Coordinates of C-alpha atoms in Angstrom, one line a residue:
X1 CA -14.3 -30.1 10.1
X2 CA -12.3 -29.2 7.0
X3 CA -8.6 -28.8 7.4
X4 CA -6.0 -27.0 5.3
X5 CA -2.2 -27.0 5.2
X6 CA -0.6 -24.3 7.3
X7 CA 1.6 -22.3 4.9
X8 CA 5.3 -22.6 5.7
X9 CA 4.9 -25.5 8.1
X10 CA 6.4 -28.1 5.8
X11 CA 9.2 -30.2 7.3
X12 CA 11.6 -32.6 5.6
X13 CA 13.8 -35.2 7.3
X14 CA 17.6 -34.7 7.5
X15 CA 19.6 -36.3 4.7
X16 CA 20.7 -39.2 6.8
X17 CA 17.5 -39.7 8.9
X18 CA 16.1 -43.2 9.4
X19 CA 12.7 -43.9 10.9
X20 CA 13.1 -46.3 13.8
X21 CA 9.4 -46.5 14.7
X22 CA 6.3 -44.5 15.4
X23 CA 6.3 -42.1 18.3
X24 CA 4.7 -43.6 21.3
X25 CA 1.0 -42.7 21.1
X26 CA 0.8 -41.9 24.8
X27 CA 3.9 -39.7 24.8
X28 CA 3.1 -36.3 26.2
X29 CA 4.3 -33.1 24.5
X30 CA 3.7 -29.4 24.5
X31 CA 2.9 -27.5 21.3
X32 CA 3.0 -23.7 20.9
X33 CA 0.4 -22.0 18.7
X34 CA 1.4 -18.7 17.4
X35 CA -1.4 -16.2 16.7
X36 CA -1.8 -13.1 14.6
X37 CA -0.9 -9.9 16.5
X38 CA -3.5 -7.2 17.1
X39 CA -2.9 -4.0 15.1
X40 CA 0.0 -5.6 13.3
X41 CA 0.2 -3.0 10.6
X42 CA 0.5 -0.2 13.2
X43 CA 3.5 -2.0 14.8
X44 CA 5.1 -2.6 11.4
X45 CA 4.8 1.1 10.7
X46 CA 6.5 2.0 14.1
X47 CA 9.5 -0.2 13.4
X48 CA 9.6 0.9 9.7
X49 CA 10.1 4.5 10.9
X50 CA 13.0 3.3 13.1
X51 CA 14.5 1.5 10.0
X52 CA 14.3 4.6 7.9
X53 CA 15.7 6.9 10.6
X54 CA 12.8 9.3 10.1
X55 CA 13.0 10.4 13.8
X56 CA 14.6 9.6 17.0
X57 CA 13.0 6.2 18.0
X58 CA 10.4 6.3 20.7
X59 CA 10.3 2.9 22.4
X60 CA 7.2 1.3 23.6
X61 CA 7.1 0.1 27.2
X62 CA 6.3 -3.5 27.7
X63 CA 3.0 -2.5 29.2
X64 CA 2.2 -0.3 26.2
X65 CA 3.1 -3.1 23.8
X66 CA 0.9 -5.6 25.6
X67 CA -2.0 -3.1 25.7
X68 CA -1.8 -2.3 22.0
X69 CA -0.4 -5.4 20.2
X70 CA -1.3 -8.5 22.2
X71 CA -3.3 -11.2 20.5
X72 CA -7.0 -10.4 21.1
X73 CA -9.0 -12.1 23.8
X74 CA -11.3 -13.3 21.1
X75 CA -8.5 -15.0 19.2
X76 CA -7.1 -16.6 22.4
X77 CA -10.6 -17.8 23.3
X78 CA -11.0 -19.5 19.8
X79 CA -7.8 -21.5 20.5
X80 CA -8.8 -22.5 24.0
X81 CA -12.2 -23.6 22.6
X82 CA -10.4 -25.6 19.9
X83 CA -8.2 -27.2 22.6
X84 CA -11.2 -28.2 24.7
X85 CA -13.0 -29.7 21.7
X86 CA -10.0 -32.0 21.2
X87 CA -9.3 -32.8 24.8
X88 CA -6.0 -30.8 24.9
X89 CA -4.9 -29.0 28.0
X90 CA -4.1 -25.2 27.8
X91 CA -0.7 -24.9 29.6
X92 CA -0.1 -21.2 29.0
X93 CA -1.7 -18.2 27.4
X94 CA 0.8 -15.4 26.6
X95 CA -1.2 -12.8 24.7
X96 CA 1.7 -10.3 24.6
X97 CA 3.7 -13.0 22.8
X98 CA 0.7 -14.0 20.7
X99 CA 1.1 -17.6 21.8
X100 CA -1.0 -20.3 23.4
X101 CA 0.8 -23.5 24.5
X102 CA -1.2 -26.8 24.5
X103 CA -0.4 -30.2 26.0
X104 CA -1.6 -33.5 24.8
X105 CA -0.4 -36.9 23.6
X106 CA 1.2 -37.9 20.3
X107 CA -2.0 -39.7 19.3
X108 CA -4.1 -36.5 20.0
X109 CA -1.8 -34.2 18.1
X110 CA -1.5 -36.7 15.2
X111 CA -5.3 -36.5 14.8
X112 CA -5.7 -32.8 15.5
X113 CA -3.1 -31.6 13.0
X114 CA -3.1 -34.5 10.5
X115 CA 0.5 -35.4 11.1
X116 CA 2.3 -38.7 11.6
X117 CA 4.9 -38.3 14.3
X118 CA 7.7 -40.8 14.0
X119 CA 11.0 -41.6 15.9
X120 CA 14.1 -40.7 13.8
X121 CA 17.8 -41.4 14.1
X122 CA 20.2 -39.0 12.3
X123 CA 23.4 -37.1 12.8
X124 CA 21.2 -34.8 15.0
X125 CA 20.6 -37.7 17.4
X126 CA 17.3 -39.3 18.3
X127 CA 14.2 -37.2 17.9
X128 CA 10.5 -37.1 17.4
X129 CA 9.7 -35.8 14.0
X130 CA 7.4 -35.4 11.1
X131 CA 7.5 -34.6 7.3
X132 CA 5.1 -32.6 5.3
X133 CA 2.7 -29.9 6.4
X134 CA 0.8 -29.3 9.6
X135 CA -3.0 -29.0 8.9
X136 CA -5.3 -26.7 10.8
X137 CA -9.1 -26.3 10.8
X138 CA -10.0 -23.9 8.0
X139 CA -11.9 -21.7 10.4
X140 CA -8.6 -20.9 12.2
X141 CA -6.6 -20.0 9.1
X142 CA -7.1 -16.3 9.7
X143 CA -5.6 -16.3 13.2
X144 CA -3.0 -19.1 13.4
X145 CA 0.5 -18.2 11.9
X146 CA 2.6 -21.1 13.2
X147 CA 2.4 -24.4 15.1
X148 CA 5.8 -25.4 16.7
X149 CA 6.8 -28.1 19.0
X150 CA 5.4 -31.2 17.3
X151 CA 8.9 -31.9 16.0
X152 CA 11.6 -31.9 18.7
X153 CA 14.8 -32.3 16.6
X154 CA 17.6 -30.0 17.8
X155 CA 16.9 -26.7 16.0
X156 CA 20.2 -24.8 16.7
X157 CA 23.8 -25.4 17.6
X158 CA 26.0 -23.4 19.9
X159 CA 28.4 -21.3 17.9
X160 CA 31.6 -21.6 19.9
X161 CA 34.9 -23.4 19.3
X162 CA 36.7 -24.8 22.4
X163 CA 40.4 -25.3 22.5
X164 CA 41.7 -28.1 24.7
X165 CA 42.4 -26.9 28.3
X166 CA 45.7 -25.1 28.2
X167 CA 47.8 -22.9 30.5
X168 CA 46.9 -19.2 30.1
X169 CA 49.3 -17.6 27.7
X170 CA 51.4 -14.5 28.5
X171 CA 49.3 -11.3 28.3
X172 CA 51.7 -9.6 25.8
X173 CA 52.3 -12.4 23.4
X174 CA 51.1 -11.3 19.9
X175 CA 49.2 -14.6 19.3
X176 CA 48.1 -15.1 22.9
X177 CA 44.6 -15.7 24.0
X178 CA 42.9 -12.9 26.1
X179 CA 41.1 -12.4 29.3
X180 CA 37.7 -10.9 28.3
X181 CA 38.5 -7.8 30.4
X182 CA 41.3 -6.9 28.0
X183 CA 38.8 -6.1 25.3
X184 CA 37.5 -3.2 27.2
X185 CA 40.8 -1.5 26.5
X186 CA 41.5 -3.0 23.1
X187 CA 38.1 -1.9 21.8
X188 CA 38.1 1.2 23.9
X189 CA 34.8 0.6 25.8
X190 CA 33.2 3.5 27.6
X191 CA 34.4 4.2 31.2
X192 CA 31.6 2.5 33.1
X193 CA 30.6 -1.1 34.0
X194 CA 27.0 -1.3 32.8
X195 CA 25.3 -0.4 36.1
X196 CA 21.5 -0.4 35.8
X197 CA 21.4 -2.6 32.7
X198 CA 20.0 -6.1 32.3
X199 CA 21.5 -8.4 29.7
X200 CA 19.3 -11.4 28.7
X201 CA 21.3 -14.5 27.6
X202 CA 19.4 -17.3 25.7
X203 CA 20.6 -20.9 26.3
X204 CA 19.2 -24.1 24.9
X205 CA 20.6 -26.6 27.3
X206 CA 23.5 -27.0 29.7
X207 CA 24.2 -24.8 32.7
X208 CA 26.7 -23.2 35.0
X209 CA 28.0 -23.9 38.5
X210 CA 28.0 -21.1 41.0
X211 CA 31.4 -22.2 42.4
X212 CA 33.0 -21.9 38.9
X213 CA 31.7 -18.4 38.5
X214 CA 32.9 -17.4 41.9
X215 CA 36.4 -18.8 41.1
X216 CA 36.6 -17.2 37.7
X217 CA 35.5 -13.6 38.7
X218 CA 37.7 -13.8 41.8
X219 CA 40.6 -14.6 39.4
X220 CA 39.8 -11.5 37.4
X221 CA 39.6 -9.4 40.5
X222 CA 35.9 -8.6 39.8
X223 CA 33.0 -8.9 42.1
X224 CA 30.7 -11.7 41.0
X225 CA 28.0 -10.1 38.8
X226 CA 24.3 -10.7 39.7
X227 CA 23.3 -13.8 37.7
X228 CA 19.7 -15.0 37.6
X229 CA 18.6 -18.3 36.0
X230 CA 15.1 -18.5 34.5
X231 CA 13.6 -21.9 33.4
X232 CA 11.5 -21.4 30.3
X233 CA 11.1 -25.0 29.1
X234 CA 12.9 -28.0 30.4
X235 CA 15.0 -28.4 33.5
X236 CA 16.6 -24.9 33.6
X237 CA 20.1 -24.5 34.8
X238 CA 21.5 -28.0 34.7
X239 CA 25.3 -28.2 34.0
X240 CA 26.2 -31.6 32.4
X241 CA 29.9 -31.5 33.1
X242 CA 30.7 -31.6 29.4
X243 CA 32.6 -28.4 28.5
X244 CA 32.4 -29.4 24.8
X245 CA 28.6 -29.3 25.0
X246 CA 26.1 -26.7 26.0
X247 CA 27.9 -25.9 29.2
X248 CA 30.7 -24.4 27.2
X249 CA 28.2 -22.0 25.6
X250 CA 26.5 -21.1 28.8
X251 CA 29.7 -20.3 30.7
X252 CA 31.3 -18.5 27.8
X253 CA 28.3 -16.2 27.4
X254 CA 28.1 -15.4 31.2
X255 CA 31.9 -14.9 31.7
X256 CA 32.4 -12.6 28.7
X257 CA 29.3 -10.5 29.3
X258 CA 30.0 -10.5 33.1
X259 CA 33.7 -9.6 32.7
X260 CA 33.0 -6.7 30.3
X261 CA 29.8 -5.3 32.1
X262 CA 30.2 -6.6 35.6
X263 CA 27.6 -4.2 37.1
X264 CA 24.9 -5.3 34.7
X265 CA 22.3 -7.9 35.8
X266 CA 22.7 -11.1 33.7
X267 CA 19.5 -13.1 33.3
X268 CA 20.0 -16.5 31.7
X269 CA 16.9 -18.0 30.1
X270 CA 17.2 -21.8 29.8
X271 CA 15.0 -23.7 27.3
X272 CA 15.0 -26.8 25.2
X273 CA 16.8 -26.9 21.9
X274 CA 13.7 -27.1 19.6
X275 CA 12.0 -24.5 17.5
X276 CA 9.3 -24.1 20.1
X277 CA 11.8 -24.0 23.0
X278 CA 14.0 -21.4 21.2
X279 CA 11.0 -19.2 20.4
X280 CA 9.6 -19.4 23.9
X281 CA 13.0 -18.4 25.4
X282 CA 13.2 -15.4 23.1
X283 CA 9.7 -14.3 23.9
X284 CA 10.3 -14.8 27.6
X285 CA 13.3 -12.5 27.5
X286 CA 11.8 -9.8 25.3
X287 CA 8.5 -9.6 27.3
X288 CA 10.1 -10.1 30.8
X289 CA 8.4 -7.3 32.8
X290 CA 10.2 -8.2 36.0
X291 CA 13.9 -8.2 34.9
X292 CA 13.3 -5.8 31.9
X293 CA 16.3 -6.7 29.8
X294 CA 17.6 -3.9 27.5
X295 CA 19.8 -6.3 25.5
X296 CA 19.5 -9.9 24.5
X297 CA 22.6 -12.0 23.6
X298 CA 22.0 -15.1 21.4
X299 CA 24.9 -17.5 20.5
X300 CA 22.8 -20.2 19.0
X301 CA 21.5 -20.7 15.5
X302 CA 21.5 -22.8 12.3
X303 CA 21.5 -22.3 8.6
X304 CA 18.3 -20.8 7.1
X305 CA 17.5 -24.0 5.1
X306 CA 17.2 -25.9 8.4
X307 CA 14.3 -23.8 9.6
X308 CA 10.7 -24.0 8.6
X309 CA 9.3 -20.8 7.1
X310 CA 6.6 -20.6 9.9
X311 CA 9.2 -20.8 12.6
X312 CA 11.4 -18.2 11.0
X313 CA 8.5 -15.9 10.6
X314 CA 7.4 -16.4 14.2
X315 CA 10.9 -15.6 15.4
X316 CA 11.2 -12.6 13.2
X317 CA 7.9 -11.3 14.5
X318 CA 9.2 -11.6 18.1
X319 CA 12.4 -9.8 17.1
X320 CA 10.3 -7.0 15.6
X321 CA 8.5 -6.7 18.9
X322 CA 11.9 -6.4 20.6
X323 CA 12.9 -3.5 18.2
X324 CA 9.6 -1.7 19.0
X325 CA 10.3 -2.0 22.8
X326 CA 13.9 -0.7 22.5
X327 CA 15.6 -4.1 23.2
X328 CA 18.8 -4.7 21.2
X329 CA 19.3 -8.3 20.2
X330 CA 22.9 -9.4 19.5
X331 CA 23.2 -12.7 17.6
X332 CA 26.3 -14.8 16.6
X333 CA 26.6 -15.1 12.8
X334 CA 28.0 -18.7 12.6
X335 CA 31.3 -20.5 12.8
X336 CA 31.3 -22.4 9.4
X337 CA 32.2 -19.7 7.0
X338 CA 30.1 -18.7 3.9
X339 CA 28.5 -22.2 3.6
X340 CA 27.3 -22.2 7.2
X341 CA 28.0 -25.9 7.2
X342 CA 25.5 -26.8 4.4
X343 CA 26.9 -28.6 1.4
X344 CA 26.4 -27.0 -2.0
X345 CA 26.3 -23.2 -2.0
X346 CA 26.4 -20.3 0.4
X347 CA 24.0 -19.8 3.4
X348 CA 23.6 -17.5 6.4
X349 CA 22.7 -18.4 9.9
X350 CA 19.3 -17.6 11.5
X351 CA 18.4 -15.8 13.7
X352 CA 21.4 -13.7 12.7
X353 CA 19.9 -13.1 9.3
X354 CA 16.8 -11.4 10.8
X355 CA 16.8 -7.7 9.9
X356 CA 15.8 -6.9 13.5
X357 CA 19.0 -8.2 15.1
X358 CA 22.6 -7.1 15.3
X359 CA 24.5 -9.9 13.5
X360 CA 28.0 -10.4 15.0
X361 CA 30.8 -11.8 12.9
X362 CA 34.3 -12.9 13.7
X363 CA 37.9 -11.7 13.4
X364 CA 41.3 -12.8 14.4
X365 CA 42.9 -10.2 16.6
X366 CA 46.5 -9.9 17.5
X367 CA 47.7 -7.4 20.1
X368 CA 50.8 -6.3 22.0
X369 CA 49.9 -5.0 25.4
X370 CA 46.8 -2.8 25.0
X371 CA 47.5 -2.1 21.3
X372 CA 45.9 -4.0 18.4
X373 CA 48.6 -5.0 16.0
X374 CA 46.3 -6.6 13.4
X375 CA 42.7 -7.7 12.9
X376 CA 41.6 -9.8 9.9
X377 CA 38.7 -12.1 9.0
X378 CA 38.6 -15.2 11.2
X379 CA 39.2 -18.2 8.9
X380 CA 41.0 -21.2 10.3
X381 CA 40.1 -23.4 7.4
X382 CA 37.8 -26.4 7.2
X383 CA 38.7 -27.8 10.6
X384 CA 39.4 -24.4 12.4
X385 CA 36.2 -22.7 11.6
X386 CA 35.4 -19.3 10.0
X387 CA 33.1 -16.4 10.6
X388 CA 29.6 -16.8 9.1
X389 CA 28.4 -14.2 6.7
X390 CA 26.7 -13.8 3.3
X391 CA 23.3 -12.9 1.9
X392 CA 19.9 -14.1 3.3
X393 CA 17.7 -16.2 0.9
X394 CA 14.7 -15.2 3.0
X395 CA 14.8 -11.5 4.1
X396 CA 14.6 -8.5 1.9
X397 CA 17.3 -5.8 1.7
X398 CA 16.8 -3.5 4.7
X399 CA 16.7 0.3 4.1
X400 CA 19.9 0.8 6.1
X401 CA 21.8 -1.7 3.9
X402 CA 20.8 -0.1 0.6
X403 CA 23.6 0.7 -1.8
X404 CA 26.1 -1.7 -0.2
X405 CA 28.3 -3.9 -2.3
X406 CA 29.3 -7.6 -1.9
X407 CA 32.9 -8.5 -2.6
X408 CA 33.8 -12.1 -3.5
X409 CA 37.0 -13.9 -2.8
X410 CA 37.6 -13.7 -6.5
X411 CA 37.6 -9.9 -6.3
X412 CA 34.3 -9.5 -8.1
X413 CA 31.8 -7.0 -6.7
X414 CA 28.1 -6.8 -7.0
X415 CA 25.2 -4.9 -5.4
X416 CA 23.8 -6.4 -2.2
X417 CA 20.3 -7.6 -3.1
X418 CA 18.9 -9.0 0.2
X419 CA 19.7 -8.8 3.9
X420 CA 23.5 -9.0 4.3
X421 CA 25.2 -10.7 7.3
X422 CA 27.0 -9.8 9.6
X423 CA 26.5 -6.2 10.8
X424 CA 29.5 -5.9 13.1
X425 CA 32.4 -8.1 14.3
X426 CA 34.8 -8.9 17.1
X427 CA 37.6 -11.3 18.0
X428 CA 36.4 -14.9 17.4
X429 CA 39.4 -17.0 16.4
X430 CA 39.9 -19.7 19.1
X431 CA 43.7 -19.3 18.5
X432 CA 43.4 -15.8 19.8
X433 CA 40.4 -16.6 22.0
X434 CA 39.0 -15.9 25.4
X435 CA 40.3 -17.4 28.6
X436 CA 37.3 -18.9 30.6
X437 CA 36.7 -21.4 33.3
X438 CA 34.3 -24.2 32.4
X439 CA 33.3 -27.2 34.6
X440 CA 36.3 -26.7 36.9
X441 CA 39.0 -26.3 34.3
X442 CA 40.7 -23.4 32.5
X443 CA 39.9 -23.3 28.8
X444 CA 40.3 -21.0 25.8
X445 CA 37.2 -20.5 23.5
X446 CA 36.4 -18.7 20.4
X447 CA 33.7 -18.6 17.8
X448 CA 31.1 -15.9 17.0
X449 CA 29.4 -17.0 20.2
X450 CA 32.0 -14.9 22.0
X451 CA 31.2 -11.8 19.9
X452 CA 27.5 -11.6 20.7
X453 CA 28.0 -11.2 24.5
X454 CA 31.0 -8.9 23.8
X455 CA 28.7 -6.6 21.9
X456 CA 26.0 -7.0 24.4
X457 CA 28.3 -5.8 27.1
X458 CA 29.5 -2.9 25.0
X459 CA 25.9 -1.8 24.4
X460 CA 25.1 -2.2 28.1
X461 CA 27.9 0.3 28.8
X462 CA 26.7 2.7 26.1
X463 CA 23.1 2.4 27.5
X464 CA 24.4 3.1 31.0
X465 CA 26.4 6.2 29.8
X466 CA 23.4 7.4 27.8
X467 CA 20.9 6.8 30.7
X468 CA 18.4 5.0 28.3
X469 CA 18.3 2.1 26.0
X470 CA 19.5 2.6 22.4
X471 CA 17.3 -0.2 21.2
X472 CA 17.2 -1.3 17.6
X473 CA 20.6 0.1 16.7
X474 CA 21.3 -1.1 13.1
X475 CA 20.0 2.0 11.3
X476 CA 22.2 4.3 13.4
X477 CA 25.3 2.1 13.1
X478 CA 25.2 2.1 9.3
X479 CA 25.4 5.9 9.4
X480 CA 28.5 5.9 11.7
X481 CA 31.1 3.8 9.9
X482 CA 33.9 6.0 11.3
X483 CA 33.1 4.6 14.7
X484 CA 34.4 1.1 13.6
X485 CA 37.8 -0.5 13.0
X486 CA 37.4 -1.4 9.4
X487 CA 38.6 -5.0 8.7
X488 CA 39.8 -5.2 5.1
X489 CA 41.9 -8.4 4.9
X490 CA 40.8 -12.1 4.7
X491 CA 37.8 -14.1 3.6
X492 CA 35.3 -16.5 5.0
X493 CA 35.2 -18.7 1.9
X494 CA 33.1 -17.2 -0.9
X495 CA 33.2 -13.6 0.4
X496 CA 36.1 -11.3 1.1
X497 CA 36.7 -8.4 3.4
X498 CA 36.8 -5.0 1.7
X499 CA 36.8 -1.3 2.8
X500 CA 33.5 -0.4 4.4
X501 CA 30.8 -3.1 5.0
X502 CA 31.5 -6.6 3.8
X503 CA 29.9 -10.1 4.3
X504 CA 32.7 -11.3 6.6
X505 CA 33.0 -8.7 9.3
X506 CA 30.2 -6.3 8.5
X507 CA 31.1 -2.7 9.4
X508 CA 34.1 -3.9 11.4
X509 CA 35.0 -4.2 15.1
X510 CA 34.0 -1.5 17.6
X511 CA 35.7 1.7 18.6
X512 CA 33.6 1.8 21.8
X513 CA 33.9 5.4 22.9
X514 CA 33.4 6.7 19.4
X515 CA 30.2 4.6 19.2
X516 CA 29.0 5.9 22.5
X517 CA 29.6 9.5 21.4
X518 CA 27.6 9.1 18.1
X519 CA 24.7 7.0 19.3

């Protein structure tokens, strides 16, 4: 049976990776096969019309999407037959997500996909990995678009910055941290609490403790929001007790979204921090026909060069499906400035760089009482972090970003040539961060991780006021620049703030009621 390399599946080892031995031949793993979507061009046409603003978007229901655009039974059957021929177990078939998940041993997958799985040690930790391309049977090349899960290196990092536990600062101090609830006034949120909305929160590890949530929301004087944990891959909600790890991200996301939209239902999708785990979590949220999220908040990501092309494309296809179904996806833009933590050049974070998400950048906000005194680009230097932003090396310039201009820190301006990041912004500096309660202790956190749930909560309130989901909001936002607080001071390294859109804070921070009135 002839095999060919799967385009975009090539992996390289991290710069400091060392092979410490072959992966155990009997080790069990799950691998997700991503298939072509039925009627793909029709779906692209639907979303393209949204991008062009040709008409008010008509969102597909999840049932309509599954009926029209699921992977065909014939394609799924070809993969199940392929699995049976090689002694692999079919764990899940998800036609609406166009995925089939297979289970087998390292030895089996080495043979099936012509890979050589090894054990690596690097700054990422210990992981099972590969280099080179995945090979698939030539007769499947017309239906298979990605094979993810062979490599289980950590794919993303949580985009938050945690200050050491400190006493809550006075509410009116100009440089104080804030309770999340204060932002409903500072950013003038609509006068509702998100009733009837469901916010999906993607987490790649860690967990939350019910007692901590009870204590925190009681302290805020807010009834505990409805919180549901969903295990996608891995153990599900499993707090580690390490506030500096994934627990910090989980709790931050829940407490900011819950404080600002306490009547919304928060559904937390827990998965493993791999390309397959991340993709499966996103698909689970977007296609969840039980909880029906109208908004997804993602505070995890990594620089575009750290992804395989096949994984990025699979992710982008899932995000395009979200746009078609009227699901808004808010994604943190990164905490390492214009380099995104990669030496040598400027990079943007993915999935924030997908054209189908609302990329959320960072500011430093100072206020007195309920009045914003200043708001500038968040940039705390090499050790303090800075808001991610710049230009994608992967995704083309969206229609709604045409004619925009990049401003460099040197003052030079040039036309934006590809997808620009971020789209919007909000307070992210840990120095002026958010007061939360993690693993039994008070803490102050920042990072663009905080901005994604803040925007998710704002959009939940706007949806509640509107009585329907706004959905893929980017094309509308870029026509409503007057509904933003334009941030014109500061830089994130290579790029500088400027009037209008910029690659540090996007269109700016929100004026919530103005946004609600124009959307």
